[in-house]
Tab-separated table of N, CA and C in Angstrom:
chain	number	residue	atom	x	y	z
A	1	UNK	N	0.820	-1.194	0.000
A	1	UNK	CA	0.000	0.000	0.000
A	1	UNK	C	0.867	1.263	0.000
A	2	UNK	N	1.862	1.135	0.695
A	2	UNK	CA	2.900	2.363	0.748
A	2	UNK	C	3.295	2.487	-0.380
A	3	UNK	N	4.036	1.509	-1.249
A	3	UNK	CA	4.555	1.706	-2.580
A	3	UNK	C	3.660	1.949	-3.323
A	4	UNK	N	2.095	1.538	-3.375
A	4	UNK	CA	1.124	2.120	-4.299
A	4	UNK	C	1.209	4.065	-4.202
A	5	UNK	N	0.973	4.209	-2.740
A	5	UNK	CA	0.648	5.405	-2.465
A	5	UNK	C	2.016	6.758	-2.581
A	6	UNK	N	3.062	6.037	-2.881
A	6	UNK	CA	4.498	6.713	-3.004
A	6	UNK	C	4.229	7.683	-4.280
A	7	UNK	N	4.434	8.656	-4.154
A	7	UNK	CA	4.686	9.425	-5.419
A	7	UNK	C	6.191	10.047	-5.577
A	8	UNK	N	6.463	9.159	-6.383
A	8	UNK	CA	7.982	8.854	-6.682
A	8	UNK	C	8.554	9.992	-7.174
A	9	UNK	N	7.720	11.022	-8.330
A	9	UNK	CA	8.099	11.598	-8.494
A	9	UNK	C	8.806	13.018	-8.015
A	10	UNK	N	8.213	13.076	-6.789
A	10	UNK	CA	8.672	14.122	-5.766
A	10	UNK	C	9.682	13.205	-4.755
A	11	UNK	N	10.352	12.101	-4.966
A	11	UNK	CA	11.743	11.897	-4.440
A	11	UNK	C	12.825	12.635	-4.437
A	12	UNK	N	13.179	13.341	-2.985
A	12	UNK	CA	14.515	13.744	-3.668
A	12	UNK	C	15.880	13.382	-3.782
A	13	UNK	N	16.425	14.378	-4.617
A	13	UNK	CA	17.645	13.739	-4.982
A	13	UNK	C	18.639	13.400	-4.259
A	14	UNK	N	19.379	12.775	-4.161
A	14	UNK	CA	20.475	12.647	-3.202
A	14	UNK	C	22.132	12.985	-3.921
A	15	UNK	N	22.787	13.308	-2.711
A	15	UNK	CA	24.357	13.528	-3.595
A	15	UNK	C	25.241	12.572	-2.608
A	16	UNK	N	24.500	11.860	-2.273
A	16	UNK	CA	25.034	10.225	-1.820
A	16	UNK	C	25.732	9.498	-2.757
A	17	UNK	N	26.651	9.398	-2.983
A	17	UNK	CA	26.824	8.090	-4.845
A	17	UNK	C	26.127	6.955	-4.569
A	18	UNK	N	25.970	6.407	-3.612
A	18	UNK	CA	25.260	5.305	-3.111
A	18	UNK	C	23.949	5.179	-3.953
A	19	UNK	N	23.436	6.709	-3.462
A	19	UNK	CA	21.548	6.851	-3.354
A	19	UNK	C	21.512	7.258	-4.582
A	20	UNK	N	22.610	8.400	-4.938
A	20	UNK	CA	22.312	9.547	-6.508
A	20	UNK	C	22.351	8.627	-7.555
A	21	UNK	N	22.911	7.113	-7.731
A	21	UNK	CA	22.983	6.214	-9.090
A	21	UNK	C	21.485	6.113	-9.264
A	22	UNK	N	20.543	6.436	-8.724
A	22	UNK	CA	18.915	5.932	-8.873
A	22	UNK	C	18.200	7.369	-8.551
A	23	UNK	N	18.757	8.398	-9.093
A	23	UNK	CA	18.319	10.165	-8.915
A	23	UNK	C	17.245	9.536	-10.413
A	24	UNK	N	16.410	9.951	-10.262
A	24	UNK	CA	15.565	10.495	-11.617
A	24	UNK	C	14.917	8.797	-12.014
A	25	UNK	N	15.227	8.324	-11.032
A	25	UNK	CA	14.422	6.829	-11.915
A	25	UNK	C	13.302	6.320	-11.134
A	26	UNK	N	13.437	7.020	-9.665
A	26	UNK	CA	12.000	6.770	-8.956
A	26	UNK	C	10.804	6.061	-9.395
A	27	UNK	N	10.639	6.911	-10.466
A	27	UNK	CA	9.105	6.397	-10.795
A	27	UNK	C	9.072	5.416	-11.355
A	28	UNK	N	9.949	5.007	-12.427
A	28	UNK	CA	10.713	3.310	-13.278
A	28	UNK	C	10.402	2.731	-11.900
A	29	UNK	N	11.243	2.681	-10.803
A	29	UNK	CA	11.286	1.559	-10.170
A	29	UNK	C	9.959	1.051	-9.264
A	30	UNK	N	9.556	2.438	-8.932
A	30	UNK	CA	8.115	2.457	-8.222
A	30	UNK	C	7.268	1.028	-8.970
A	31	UNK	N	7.397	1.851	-10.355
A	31	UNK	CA	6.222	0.829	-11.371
A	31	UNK	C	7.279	-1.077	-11.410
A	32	UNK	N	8.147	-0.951	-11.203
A	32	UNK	CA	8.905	-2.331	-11.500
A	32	UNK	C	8.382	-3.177	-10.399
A	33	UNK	N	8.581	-1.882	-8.764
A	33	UNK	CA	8.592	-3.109	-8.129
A	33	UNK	C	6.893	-3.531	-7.696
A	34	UNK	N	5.902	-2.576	-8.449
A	34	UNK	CA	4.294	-2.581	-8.041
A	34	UNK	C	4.164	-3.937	-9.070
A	35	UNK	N	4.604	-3.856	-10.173
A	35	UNK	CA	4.641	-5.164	-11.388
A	35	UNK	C	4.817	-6.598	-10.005
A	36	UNK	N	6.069	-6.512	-9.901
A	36	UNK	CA	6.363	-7.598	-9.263
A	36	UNK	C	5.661	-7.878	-8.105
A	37	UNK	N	4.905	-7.045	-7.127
A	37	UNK	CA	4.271	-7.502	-6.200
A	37	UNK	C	3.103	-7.888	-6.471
A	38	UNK	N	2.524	-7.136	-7.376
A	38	UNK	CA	1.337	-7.278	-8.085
A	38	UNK	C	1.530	-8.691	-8.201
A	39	UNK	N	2.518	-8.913	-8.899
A	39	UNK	CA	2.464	-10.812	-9.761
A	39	UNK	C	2.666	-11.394	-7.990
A	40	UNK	N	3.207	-11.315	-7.340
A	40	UNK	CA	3.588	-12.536	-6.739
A	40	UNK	C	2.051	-12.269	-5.487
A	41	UNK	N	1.501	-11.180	-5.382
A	41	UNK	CA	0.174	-11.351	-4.951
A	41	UNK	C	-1.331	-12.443	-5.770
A	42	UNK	N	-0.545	-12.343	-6.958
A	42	UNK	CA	-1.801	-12.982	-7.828
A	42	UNK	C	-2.401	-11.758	-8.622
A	43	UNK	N	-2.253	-10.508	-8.724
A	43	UNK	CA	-3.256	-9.875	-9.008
A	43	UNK	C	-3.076	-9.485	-10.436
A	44	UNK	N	-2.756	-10.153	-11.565
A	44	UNK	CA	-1.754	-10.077	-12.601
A	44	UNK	C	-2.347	-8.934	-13.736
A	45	UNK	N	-4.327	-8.507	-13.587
A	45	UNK	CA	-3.988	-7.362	-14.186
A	45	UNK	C	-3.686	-6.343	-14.087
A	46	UNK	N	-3.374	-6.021	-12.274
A	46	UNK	CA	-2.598	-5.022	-11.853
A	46	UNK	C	-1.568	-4.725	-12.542
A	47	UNK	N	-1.182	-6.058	-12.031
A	47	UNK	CA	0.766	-6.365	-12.483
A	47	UNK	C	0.771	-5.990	-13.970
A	48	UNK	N	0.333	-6.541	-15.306
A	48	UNK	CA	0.285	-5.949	-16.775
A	48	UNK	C	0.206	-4.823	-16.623
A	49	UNK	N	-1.052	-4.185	-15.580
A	49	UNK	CA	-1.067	-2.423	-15.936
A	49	UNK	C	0.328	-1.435	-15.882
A	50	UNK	N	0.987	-1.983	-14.660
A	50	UNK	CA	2.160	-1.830	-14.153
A	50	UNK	C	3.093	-1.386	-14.864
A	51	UNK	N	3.325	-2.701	-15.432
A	51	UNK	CA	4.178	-3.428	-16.577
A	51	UNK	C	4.525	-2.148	-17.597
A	52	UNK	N	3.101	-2.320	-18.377
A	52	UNK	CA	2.528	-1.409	-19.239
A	52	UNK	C	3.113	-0.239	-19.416
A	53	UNK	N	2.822	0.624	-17.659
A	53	UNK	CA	2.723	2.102	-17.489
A	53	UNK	C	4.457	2.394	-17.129
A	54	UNK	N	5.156	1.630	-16.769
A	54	UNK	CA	6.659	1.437	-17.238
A	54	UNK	C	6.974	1.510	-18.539
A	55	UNK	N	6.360	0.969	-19.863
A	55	UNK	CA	6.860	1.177	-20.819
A	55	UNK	C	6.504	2.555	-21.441
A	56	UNK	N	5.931	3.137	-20.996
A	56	UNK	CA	5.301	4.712	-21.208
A	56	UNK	C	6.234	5.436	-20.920
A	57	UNK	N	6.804	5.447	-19.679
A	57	UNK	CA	7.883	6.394	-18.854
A	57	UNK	C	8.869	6.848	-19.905
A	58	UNK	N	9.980	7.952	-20.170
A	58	UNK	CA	10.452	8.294	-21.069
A	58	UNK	C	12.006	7.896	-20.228
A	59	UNK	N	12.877	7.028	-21.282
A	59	UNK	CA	14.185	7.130	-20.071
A	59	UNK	C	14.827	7.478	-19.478
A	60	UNK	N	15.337	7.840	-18.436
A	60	UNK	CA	16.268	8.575	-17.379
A	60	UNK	C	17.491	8.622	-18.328
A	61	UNK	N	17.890	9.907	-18.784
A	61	UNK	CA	18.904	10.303	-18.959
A	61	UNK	C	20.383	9.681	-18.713
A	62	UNK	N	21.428	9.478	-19.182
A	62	UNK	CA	22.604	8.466	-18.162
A	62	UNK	C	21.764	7.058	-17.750
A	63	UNK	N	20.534	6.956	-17.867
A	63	UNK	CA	20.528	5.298	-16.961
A	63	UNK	C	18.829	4.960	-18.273
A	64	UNK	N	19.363	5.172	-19.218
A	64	UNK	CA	18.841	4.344	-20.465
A	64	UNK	C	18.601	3.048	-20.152
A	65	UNK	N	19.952	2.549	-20.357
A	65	UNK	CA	19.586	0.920	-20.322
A	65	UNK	C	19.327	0.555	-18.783
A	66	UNK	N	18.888	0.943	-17.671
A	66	UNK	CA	18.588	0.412	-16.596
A	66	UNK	C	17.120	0.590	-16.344
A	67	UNK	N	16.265	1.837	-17.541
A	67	UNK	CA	14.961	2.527	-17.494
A	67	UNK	C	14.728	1.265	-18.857
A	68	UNK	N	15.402	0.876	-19.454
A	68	UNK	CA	14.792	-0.301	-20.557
A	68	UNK	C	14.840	-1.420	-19.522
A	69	UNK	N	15.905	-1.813	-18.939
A	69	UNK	CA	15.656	-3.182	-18.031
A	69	UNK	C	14.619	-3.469	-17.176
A	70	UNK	N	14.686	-2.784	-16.646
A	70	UNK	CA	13.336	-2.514	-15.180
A	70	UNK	C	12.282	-2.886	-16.317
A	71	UNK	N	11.555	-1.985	-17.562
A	71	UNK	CA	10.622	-2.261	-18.075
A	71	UNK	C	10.882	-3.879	-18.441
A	72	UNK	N	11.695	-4.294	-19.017
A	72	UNK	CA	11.797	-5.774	-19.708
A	72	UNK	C	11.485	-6.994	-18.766
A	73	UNK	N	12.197	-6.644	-17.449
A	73	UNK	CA	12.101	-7.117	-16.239
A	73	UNK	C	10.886	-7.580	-15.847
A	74	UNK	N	9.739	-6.384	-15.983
A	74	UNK	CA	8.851	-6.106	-15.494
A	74	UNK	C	7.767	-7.167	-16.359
A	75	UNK	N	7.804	-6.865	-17.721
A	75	UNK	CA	7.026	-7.334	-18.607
A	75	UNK	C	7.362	-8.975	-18.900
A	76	UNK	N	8.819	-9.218	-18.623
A	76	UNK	CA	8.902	-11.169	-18.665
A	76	UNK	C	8.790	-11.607	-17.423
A	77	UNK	N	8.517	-11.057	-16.225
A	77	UNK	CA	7.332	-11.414	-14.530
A	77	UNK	C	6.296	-11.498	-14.449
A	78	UNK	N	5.465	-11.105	-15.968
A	78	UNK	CA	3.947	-10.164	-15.680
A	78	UNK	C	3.696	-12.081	-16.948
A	79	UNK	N	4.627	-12.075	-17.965
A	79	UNK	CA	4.299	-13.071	-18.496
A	79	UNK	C	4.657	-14.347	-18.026
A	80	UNK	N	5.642	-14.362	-17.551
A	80	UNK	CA	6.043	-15.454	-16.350
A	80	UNK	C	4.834	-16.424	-16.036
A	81	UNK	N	4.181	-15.056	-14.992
A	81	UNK	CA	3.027	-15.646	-14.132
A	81	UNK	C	1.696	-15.609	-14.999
A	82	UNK	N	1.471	-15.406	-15.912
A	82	UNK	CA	0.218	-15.635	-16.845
A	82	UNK	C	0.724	-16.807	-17.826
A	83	UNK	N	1.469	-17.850	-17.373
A	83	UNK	CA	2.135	-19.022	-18.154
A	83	UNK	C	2.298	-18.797	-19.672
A	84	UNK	N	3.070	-18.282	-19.680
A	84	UNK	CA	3.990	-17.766	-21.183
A	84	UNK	C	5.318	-17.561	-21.268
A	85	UNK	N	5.854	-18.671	-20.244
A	85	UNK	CA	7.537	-18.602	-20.092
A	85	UNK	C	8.486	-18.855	-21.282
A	86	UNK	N	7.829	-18.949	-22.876
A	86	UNK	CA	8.793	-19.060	-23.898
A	86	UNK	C	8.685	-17.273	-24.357
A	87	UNK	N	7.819	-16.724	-24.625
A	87	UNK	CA	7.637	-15.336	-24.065
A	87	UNK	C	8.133	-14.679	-23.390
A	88	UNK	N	8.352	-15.004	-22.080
A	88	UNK	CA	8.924	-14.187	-21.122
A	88	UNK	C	10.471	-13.925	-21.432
A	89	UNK	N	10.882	-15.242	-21.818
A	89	UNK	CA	12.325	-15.172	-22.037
A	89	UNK	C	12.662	-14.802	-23.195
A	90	UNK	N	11.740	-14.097	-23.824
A	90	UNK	CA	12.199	-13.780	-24.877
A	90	UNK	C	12.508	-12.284	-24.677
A	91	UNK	N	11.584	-11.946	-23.712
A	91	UNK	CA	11.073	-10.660	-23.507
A	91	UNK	C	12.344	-10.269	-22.709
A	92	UNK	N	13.021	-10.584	-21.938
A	92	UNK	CA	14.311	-10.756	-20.995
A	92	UNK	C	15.511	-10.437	-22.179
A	93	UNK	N	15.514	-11.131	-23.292
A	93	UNK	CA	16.609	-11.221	-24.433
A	93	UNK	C	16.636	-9.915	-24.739
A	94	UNK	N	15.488	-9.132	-24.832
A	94	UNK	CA	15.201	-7.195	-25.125
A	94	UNK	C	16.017	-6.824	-24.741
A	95	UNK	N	15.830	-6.867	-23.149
A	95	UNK	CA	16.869	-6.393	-22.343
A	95	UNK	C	18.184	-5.617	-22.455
A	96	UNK	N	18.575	-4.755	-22.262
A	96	UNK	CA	20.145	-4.091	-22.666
A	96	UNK	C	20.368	-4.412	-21.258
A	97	UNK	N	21.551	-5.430	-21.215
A	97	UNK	CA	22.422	-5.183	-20.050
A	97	UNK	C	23.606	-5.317	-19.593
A	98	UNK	N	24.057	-3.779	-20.238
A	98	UNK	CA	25.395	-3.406	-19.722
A	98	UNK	C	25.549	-2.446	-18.673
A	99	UNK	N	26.330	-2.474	-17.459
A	99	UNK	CA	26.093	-2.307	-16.284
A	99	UNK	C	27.743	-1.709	-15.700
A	100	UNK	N	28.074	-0.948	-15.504
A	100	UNK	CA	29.136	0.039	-14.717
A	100	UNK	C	29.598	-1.171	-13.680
A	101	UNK	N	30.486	-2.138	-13.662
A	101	UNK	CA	30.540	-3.039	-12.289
A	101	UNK	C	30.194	-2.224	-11.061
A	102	UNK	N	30.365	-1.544	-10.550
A	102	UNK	CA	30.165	-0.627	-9.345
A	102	UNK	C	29.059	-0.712	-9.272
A	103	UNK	N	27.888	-0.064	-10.429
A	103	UNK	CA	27.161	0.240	-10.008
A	103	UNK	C	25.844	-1.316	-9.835
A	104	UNK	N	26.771	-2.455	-10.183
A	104	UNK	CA	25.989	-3.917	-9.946
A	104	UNK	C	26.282	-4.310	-8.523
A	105	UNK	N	27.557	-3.610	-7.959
A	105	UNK	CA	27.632	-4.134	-6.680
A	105	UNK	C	27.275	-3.543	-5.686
A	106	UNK	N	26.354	-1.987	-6.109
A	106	UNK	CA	25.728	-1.008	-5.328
A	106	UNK	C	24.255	-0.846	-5.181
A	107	UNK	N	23.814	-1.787	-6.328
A	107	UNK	CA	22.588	-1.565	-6.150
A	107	UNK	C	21.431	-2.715	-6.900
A	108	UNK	N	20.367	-3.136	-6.427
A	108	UNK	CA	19.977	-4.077	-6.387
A	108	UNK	C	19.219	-4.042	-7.949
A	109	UNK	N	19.221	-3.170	-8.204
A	109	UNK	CA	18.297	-2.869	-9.365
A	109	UNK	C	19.859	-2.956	-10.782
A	110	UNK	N	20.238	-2.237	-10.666
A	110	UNK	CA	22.205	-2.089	-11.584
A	110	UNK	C	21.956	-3.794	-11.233
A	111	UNK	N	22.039	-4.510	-10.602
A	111	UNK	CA	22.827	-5.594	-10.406
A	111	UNK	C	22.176	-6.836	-11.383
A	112	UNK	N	20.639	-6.386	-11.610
A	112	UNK	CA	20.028	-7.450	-12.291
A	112	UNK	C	19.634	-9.076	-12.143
A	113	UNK	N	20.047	-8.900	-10.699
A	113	UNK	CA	20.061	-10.538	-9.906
A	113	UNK	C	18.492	-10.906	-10.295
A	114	UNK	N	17.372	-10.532	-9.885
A	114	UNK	CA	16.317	-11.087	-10.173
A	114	UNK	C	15.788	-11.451	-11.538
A	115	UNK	N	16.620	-10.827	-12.263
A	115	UNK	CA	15.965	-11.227	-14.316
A	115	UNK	C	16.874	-12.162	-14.236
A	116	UNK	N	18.160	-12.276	-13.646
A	116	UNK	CA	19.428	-13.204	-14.051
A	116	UNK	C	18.615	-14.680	-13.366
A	117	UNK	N	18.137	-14.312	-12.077
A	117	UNK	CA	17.405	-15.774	-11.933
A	117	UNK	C	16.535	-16.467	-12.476
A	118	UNK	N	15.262	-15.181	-12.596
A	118	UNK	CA	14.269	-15.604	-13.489
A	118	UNK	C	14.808	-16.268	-14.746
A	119	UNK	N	15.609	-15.927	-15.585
A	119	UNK	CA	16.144	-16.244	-16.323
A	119	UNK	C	16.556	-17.733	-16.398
A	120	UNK	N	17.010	-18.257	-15.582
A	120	UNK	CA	17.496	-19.604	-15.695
A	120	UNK	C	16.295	-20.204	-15.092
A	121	UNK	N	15.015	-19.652	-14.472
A	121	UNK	CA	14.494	-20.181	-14.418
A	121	UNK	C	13.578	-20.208	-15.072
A	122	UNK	N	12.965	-19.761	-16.051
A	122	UNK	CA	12.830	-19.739	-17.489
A	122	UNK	C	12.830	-20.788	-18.186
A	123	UNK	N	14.427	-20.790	-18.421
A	123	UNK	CA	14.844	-21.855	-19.515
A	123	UNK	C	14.972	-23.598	-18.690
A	124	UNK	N	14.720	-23.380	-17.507
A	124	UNK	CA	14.570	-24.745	-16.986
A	124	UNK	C	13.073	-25.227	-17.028
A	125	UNK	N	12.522	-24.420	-16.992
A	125	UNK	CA	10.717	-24.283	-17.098
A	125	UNK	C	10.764	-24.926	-18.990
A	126	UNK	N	11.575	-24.491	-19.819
A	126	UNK	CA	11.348	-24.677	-21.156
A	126	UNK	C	12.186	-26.210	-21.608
A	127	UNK	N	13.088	-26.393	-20.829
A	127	UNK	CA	13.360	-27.464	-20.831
A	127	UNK	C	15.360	-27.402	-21.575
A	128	UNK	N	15.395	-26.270	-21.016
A	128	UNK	CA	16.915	-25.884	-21.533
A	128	UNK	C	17.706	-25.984	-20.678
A	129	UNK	N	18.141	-27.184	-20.119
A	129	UNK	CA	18.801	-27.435	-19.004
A	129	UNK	C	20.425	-26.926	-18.666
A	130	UNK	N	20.612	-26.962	-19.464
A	130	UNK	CA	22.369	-26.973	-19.659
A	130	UNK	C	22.303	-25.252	-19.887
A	131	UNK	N	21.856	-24.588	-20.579
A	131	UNK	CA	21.506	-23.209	-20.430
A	131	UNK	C	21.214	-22.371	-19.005
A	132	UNK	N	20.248	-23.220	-18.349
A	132	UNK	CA	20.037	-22.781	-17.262
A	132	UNK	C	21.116	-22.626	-16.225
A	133	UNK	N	21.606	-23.893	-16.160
A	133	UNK	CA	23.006	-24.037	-15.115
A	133	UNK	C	23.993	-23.401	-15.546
A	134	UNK	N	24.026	-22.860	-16.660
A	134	UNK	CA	25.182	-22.113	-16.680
A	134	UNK	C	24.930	-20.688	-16.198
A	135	UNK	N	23.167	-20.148	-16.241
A	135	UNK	CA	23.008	-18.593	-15.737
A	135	UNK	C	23.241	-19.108	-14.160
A	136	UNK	N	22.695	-20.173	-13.463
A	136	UNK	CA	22.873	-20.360	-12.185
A	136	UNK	C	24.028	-20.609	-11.642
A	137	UNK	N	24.891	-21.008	-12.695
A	137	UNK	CA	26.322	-21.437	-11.708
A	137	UNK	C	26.960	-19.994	-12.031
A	138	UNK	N	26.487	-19.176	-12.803
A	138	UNK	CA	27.239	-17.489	-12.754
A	138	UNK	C	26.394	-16.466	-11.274
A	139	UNK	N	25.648	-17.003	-10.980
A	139	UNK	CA	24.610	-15.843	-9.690
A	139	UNK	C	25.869	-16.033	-8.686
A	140	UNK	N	26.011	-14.678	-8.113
A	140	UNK	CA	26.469	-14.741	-6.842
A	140	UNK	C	28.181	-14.175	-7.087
A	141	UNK	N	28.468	-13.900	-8.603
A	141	UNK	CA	29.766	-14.017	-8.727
A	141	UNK	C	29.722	-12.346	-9.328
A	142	UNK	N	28.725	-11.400	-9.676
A	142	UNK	CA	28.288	-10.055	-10.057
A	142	UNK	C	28.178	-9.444	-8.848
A	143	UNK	N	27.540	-9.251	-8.236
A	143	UNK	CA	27.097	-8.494	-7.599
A	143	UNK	C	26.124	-9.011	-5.850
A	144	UNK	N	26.268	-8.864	-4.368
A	144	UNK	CA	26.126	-9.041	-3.677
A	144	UNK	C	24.539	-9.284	-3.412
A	145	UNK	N	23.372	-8.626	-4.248
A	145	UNK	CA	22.062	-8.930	-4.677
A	145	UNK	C	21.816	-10.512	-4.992
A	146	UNK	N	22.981	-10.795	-5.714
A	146	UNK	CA	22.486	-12.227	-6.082
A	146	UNK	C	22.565	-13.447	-5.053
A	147	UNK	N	23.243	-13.070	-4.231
A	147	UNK	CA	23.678	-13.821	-3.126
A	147	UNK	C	22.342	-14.811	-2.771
A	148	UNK	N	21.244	-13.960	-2.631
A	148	UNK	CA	19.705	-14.666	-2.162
A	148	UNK	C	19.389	-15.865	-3.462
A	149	UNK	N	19.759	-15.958	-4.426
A	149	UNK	CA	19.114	-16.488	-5.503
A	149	UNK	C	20.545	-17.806	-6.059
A	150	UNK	N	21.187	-17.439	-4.889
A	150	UNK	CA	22.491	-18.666	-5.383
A	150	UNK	C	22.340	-20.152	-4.475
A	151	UNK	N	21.994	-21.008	-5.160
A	151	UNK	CA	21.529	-22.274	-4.852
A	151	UNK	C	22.770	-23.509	-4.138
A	152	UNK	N	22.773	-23.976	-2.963
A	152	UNK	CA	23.839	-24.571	-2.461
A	152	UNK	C	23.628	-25.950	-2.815
């Protein structure tokens, strides 16, 4: 309810390097992470609207390809969970992701751990086994985000 009710766009900026790598993308992520709760609540035409109203947003300046990811992100979760996982992963392949190392080991969103999982889990869902284990035996070796999604 808080993240519904957030109006991102009056975030301010920070001159943190930490906080300032995510100045101006507020509202991208607002909508990424309402997509994803949306889906893992069940409520999936939320989650599409979500999805959707992410691909509308115009990109953040300097963080292009992280304002395309979040959307791609968003839209192969939304198909994920409406069982269209040859889709989804296709939708993931869109994706631009080239990433500043720093800024993968600073921030959870830069880091891409959750498409990188989805991802192999994807192609294990499709029956691409040997594909999969190779995105899974790479989690955990980018960025400190992935740590949750690395399988012992």
């Amino acid at each position: 309810d808080a993240l519904f009710a957030w109006d991102a766009t009056r975030a301010e900026q920070s001159s943190f390097i930490i906080f300032a790598m995510h100045n101006g993308l507020h509202p991208h992520i607002r909508l990424y992470l309402l997509a994803l709760v949306e889906t893992r609540l069940g409520n999936l035409p939320a989650a599409r609207a979500h999805a959707e109203a992410l691909t509308a947003l115009v990109p953040v300046y300097g963080a292009e390809a992280l304002s395309h990811h979040l959307t791609r992100g968003a839209l192969a979760r939304v198909l994920w969970a409406e069982g269209r996982p040859a889709e989804a992963l296709a939708e993931l392949g869109r994706a631009h992701t080239e990433a500043w190392f720093l800024l993968t080991v600073a921030s959870p969103f830069y880091s891409q751990a959750f498409e990188r999982w989805m991802r192999a889990e994807l192609l294990t869902e499709l029956g691409r086994d040997d594909e999969a284990d190779g995105w899974r035996s790479s989690i955990a070796e980018r960025s400190p985000y992935e740590i949750v999604y690395r399988e012992v």
